[in-house]
DNA sequence: GTGAAAGCGCTAACAT
DNA sequence: ATGTTAGCGCTTTCAC
């Protein structure tokens, strides 16, 4: 026999009916132990592997979920992926994973392919330009449950798990104000994107009441296609320094940029931490490993992933209803890159 | 109608038979353009989505592949994942992904679940202790094609894509010898693992002919359960320094460890690059971003992922035959952490 | 060029 | 406690 054995084969071999085999697979207590033993022995001997695809098609819902991310070069998203996978494995779900690279066309293809594969639900970090058209087939009464993470998608009323970016900004702003920074630069982030606006707004709130300002000339955005590489950070800081004087503090959009800023500053003879305070968002592992260690706002990727999974599965269990939105609270991790800094003493 | 529309619904709506709809989906040229248009219009209007699961069950083989990694906190594996995904997307495959965390039990569960889900093939980075028992059902004539990456799995005769670890070690050894290093320490890696043995062996070969040695007391291994965190590196270097004097050069098993070694050295007042040469394997992006930048052996994760995919799909197309083994050639990227170092001048 | 019918491997309702 | 039957959504001969 060259094909894989089926329940029929097992039934035949064990001298029972196919239905009985099916019940044994699910360990039903209608089946006496003696029969189970016999059936299991046949499975073992013939090398039977349950065909979940056929089972799903017949009856119960799919146990597959789709996880669509932009890019896991970004350690933050890598950790989200691992968190979702851990939760899925725990609950006996399987994960279809894909990367859009921030490209709307890839995103559309991936969503389509996951839905064609009958996923029970989707967790999506959308591309910046996502207009929701990739999710058209998912709306309406026969919707595939969808949870967006980090970036809500325009015109798609889905459950969402995000970060309180405003609060993240505020934490950082308050910290920099307390240090005595007077001028703060902001590097990176897609101009007009909600995330950047929220972080900037929060930063301003945190700085309010102190003499600190964020001069317009010191806000340098990128085009949002960032692959979150440190090179982006190096470019951004080069542009900043070209524009004029060095600020007291630099806030970058994500830790990866801060690494590039490190480099860029040193090339100009400026020592991060000592000459200028540097802080960022995401708190990737590297932040604690570079020198000087990097102050960063931690946004609990593990929690975010776990919440996204929880929200998705509860929506699968209980479809419909109004979209829910969960916010993960960030916390500030203060390290050398700001702690070492002090305002220049007026000589 | 609350359920998703099926081919039957489309057929009914378009006034053709189900078989015709099936042919339209695959754009068969037996169907005249006029009919296709009509059918496609119905699909559009009813919001039809092709059910690939049912299609697979009936006829053609599955278009799903399984990718089983230990952990994508490791940027090297993250890049492998992205490479495999890119290739899969290109060829209209879908990816089931899971993380074993180096745990044999999780590995077993994931393999089982992927096979139950009828994947057409598997790409696996096995846990250190994998004995192949997780892959038992896959052997024999009805095998699921399997490609192992980076670490062959004992007793499983599968296609393999690996790195020429010996060569990687040799490149590094030759470089350190040329620098004039006399004592070289090796930190990290699971004692007895092939990968470590190969790298160590290569390192010795590269050093041969020079006065350099690797004292036994300067080889500090770990337990192989490493999550590739920099903390491991910090511990390893602490242990090394406890054992006695500082070597001329330190080679770590992976870049993440080197970051921790950075930290650990500085805590002892030793400056990496200046006081001791430091080099590693993997060449993760961070290697170019820290200070001093880190010399590392690049092992082309993107190439490795692409090769694994190529090997797997060609095995799916042409099952059986003798297992193939592909080796990706590493190359040395020299950066400040070694370039800045010079032997102490005998005063 | 299109339709009718069988069947992939499984589950669930009902029957015994 | 186990068997019978129908059918999930699709593809594939084989008719017409």
XYZ file of C-alpha atoms in Angstrom, chain A residues 46-270:
225
model
C -0.286 0.799 10.056
C 1.275 4.157 10.834
C -1.988 6.016 10.778
C -1.969 9.817 10.929
C -5.220 11.634 11.484
C -6.291 13.763 8.542
C -7.382 16.990 10.172
C -8.210 18.578 6.864
C -10.886 16.029 6.101
C -12.218 16.273 9.623
C -12.480 20.025 9.422
C -14.226 19.875 6.127
C -16.861 17.587 7.403
C -17.601 19.005 10.751
C -15.977 21.243 13.276
C -14.435 24.565 12.425
C -10.884 24.931 11.246
C -8.131 24.922 13.828
C -5.880 27.099 11.719
C -5.198 30.748 12.300
C -3.456 33.189 10.016
C -0.765 35.518 11.282
C 0.187 38.225 8.854
C 3.112 40.432 9.762
C 5.116 42.943 7.839
C 8.579 41.746 8.717
C 10.220 39.871 11.532
C 13.630 41.415 11.114
C 12.102 43.736 13.619
C 12.677 41.906 16.906
C 9.516 43.384 18.314
C 7.423 41.611 15.721
C 9.492 38.475 16.063
C 8.488 38.344 19.672
C 4.860 38.981 18.811
C 5.032 36.058 16.429
C 6.457 33.807 19.084
C 3.839 34.870 21.594
C 0.996 34.157 19.210
C 2.508 30.827 18.278
C 2.922 29.838 21.893
C -0.700 30.640 22.630
C -1.838 28.832 19.512
C 0.128 25.729 20.334
C -1.288 25.789 23.842
C -4.824 25.765 22.435
C -4.067 23.292 19.675
C -4.283 25.765 16.878
C -1.928 25.794 13.941
C -0.480 28.967 12.500
C -0.254 30.054 8.887
C 2.286 32.819 8.760
C 3.185 35.320 6.072
C 5.099 38.546 5.626
C 3.765 41.460 3.633
C 6.991 43.489 3.754
C 4.698 46.465 4.008
C 3.553 45.840 0.473
C -0.193 46.074 -0.089
C -0.159 43.652 -2.992
C 1.598 40.951 -0.984
C -0.767 41.617 1.858
C -3.740 41.097 -0.400
C -2.330 37.835 -1.752
C -1.594 36.527 1.703
C -5.014 37.334 3.074
C -6.625 35.702 0.095
C -4.522 32.597 0.373
C -5.166 32.275 4.080
C -8.892 32.622 3.640
C -8.823 30.100 0.794
C -7.108 27.809 3.258
C -10.063 28.175 5.586
C -8.370 29.817 8.519
C -10.700 30.304 11.451
C -9.398 33.814 11.977
C -6.663 36.287 11.154
C -4.251 38.397 13.137
C -2.842 41.166 11.009
C -0.274 43.872 11.292
C -1.270 45.892 8.241
C 0.974 47.688 5.825
C 1.066 51.437 6.272
C -0.939 52.038 3.133
C -3.475 49.301 3.792
C -6.843 50.683 2.896
C -8.714 47.595 3.936
C -9.490 46.481 0.407
C -7.448 43.363 0.994
C -10.049 42.399 3.550
C -13.120 42.979 1.439
C -14.314 39.414 1.326
C -14.049 39.172 5.068
C -16.734 41.662 5.988
C -20.401 40.985 6.289
C -22.178 38.137 7.974
C -19.832 35.402 6.784
C -16.813 37.230 8.062
C -13.498 35.710 8.954
C -12.754 37.065 12.419
C -9.974 39.589 12.209
C -7.782 41.146 14.846
C -5.519 43.976 13.811
C -2.440 44.694 15.858
C -0.383 47.834 16.353
C -1.942 49.615 13.402
C -5.699 49.735 12.943
C -6.696 49.418 9.316
C -8.813 52.154 7.812
C -12.411 51.305 7.127
C -12.158 47.851 8.654
C -14.102 47.489 11.852
C -12.050 44.737 13.442
C -10.973 43.916 16.926
C -7.719 45.600 17.688
C -4.798 45.273 20.054
C -2.577 48.271 20.176
C -0.183 50.112 22.327
C -0.979 53.268 24.177
C 1.416 55.253 22.041
C 0.413 58.545 23.520
C 1.232 57.280 26.945
C 4.511 55.862 25.679
C 5.416 59.285 24.367
C 4.346 60.928 27.591
C 6.523 58.652 29.698
C 9.511 59.508 27.603
C 8.683 63.225 27.523
C 8.354 63.428 31.278
C 11.649 61.621 31.704
C 13.488 63.965 29.347
C 11.926 66.994 30.973
C 13.047 65.772 34.368
C 16.583 65.368 33.058
C 16.562 69.003 32.080
C 16.613 68.656 28.309
C 15.718 71.872 26.490
C 15.642 70.842 22.845
C 14.379 67.455 21.717
C 14.663 65.975 18.232
C 12.405 63.264 16.885
C 13.744 60.944 14.203
C 11.824 58.503 12.059
C 8.266 57.402 11.652
C 5.920 57.924 8.773
C 4.602 61.444 8.611
C 0.870 61.401 9.110
C 0.766 57.905 10.553
C -1.340 57.607 13.676
C 1.406 55.928 15.604
C 3.867 58.727 15.081
C 1.241 61.375 15.783
C 0.328 59.684 19.033
C 3.917 59.327 20.163
C 4.732 62.894 19.209
C 1.608 64.186 20.914
C 2.427 62.234 24.040
C 5.990 63.414 23.978
C 4.788 67.022 23.880
C 2.423 66.370 26.760
C 5.215 64.862 28.762
C 7.469 67.827 28.080
C 4.727 70.353 28.867
C 5.370 72.405 31.947
C 9.092 72.238 31.351
C 11.076 74.599 29.177
C 11.725 71.822 26.657
C 10.622 72.199 23.057
C 10.554 70.087 19.910
C 11.567 72.487 17.143
C 9.908 71.748 13.798
C 13.297 71.585 12.162
C 14.182 68.753 14.514
C 11.404 66.444 13.452
C 12.758 64.249 10.672
C 10.321 61.655 9.364
C 10.861 58.826 6.933
C 8.701 57.404 4.194
C 7.212 54.613 6.250
C 8.648 51.881 4.051
C 11.359 51.467 6.600
C 12.693 47.976 7.024
C 13.561 49.113 10.500
C 17.224 48.983 9.741
C 19.798 50.993 11.597
C 20.835 52.573 8.320
C 17.627 54.516 8.357
C 18.674 55.862 11.742
C 22.101 56.842 10.430
C 20.530 58.744 7.555
C 18.063 60.480 9.797
C 20.674 61.721 12.228
C 22.881 62.874 9.351
C 20.004 64.924 8.047
C 19.314 66.321 11.490
C 22.887 67.428 12.012
C 22.993 69.002 8.566
C 20.053 71.165 9.508
C 21.917 72.881 12.302
C 22.793 72.471 15.912
C 22.653 69.324 18.008
C 19.708 68.942 20.398
C 19.908 67.966 24.052
C 17.982 64.794 23.433
C 17.096 62.589 20.486
C 14.064 60.351 20.410
C 13.916 57.781 17.659
C 10.857 56.017 16.395
C 12.194 52.559 17.071
C 15.261 51.043 18.693
C 16.753 49.893 15.418
C 17.005 53.531 14.348
C 18.660 54.420 17.634
C 21.471 52.011 16.824
C 22.102 53.820 13.576
C 21.911 57.135 15.394
C 24.600 55.854 17.736
C 26.859 55.315 14.804
C 25.984 58.543 13.094
C 26.606 60.601 16.206
C 29.995 59.068 16.804
C 30.999 59.796 13.239
C 30.391 63.432 14.076
C 32.371 63.145 17.261
C 29.288 63.254 19.436
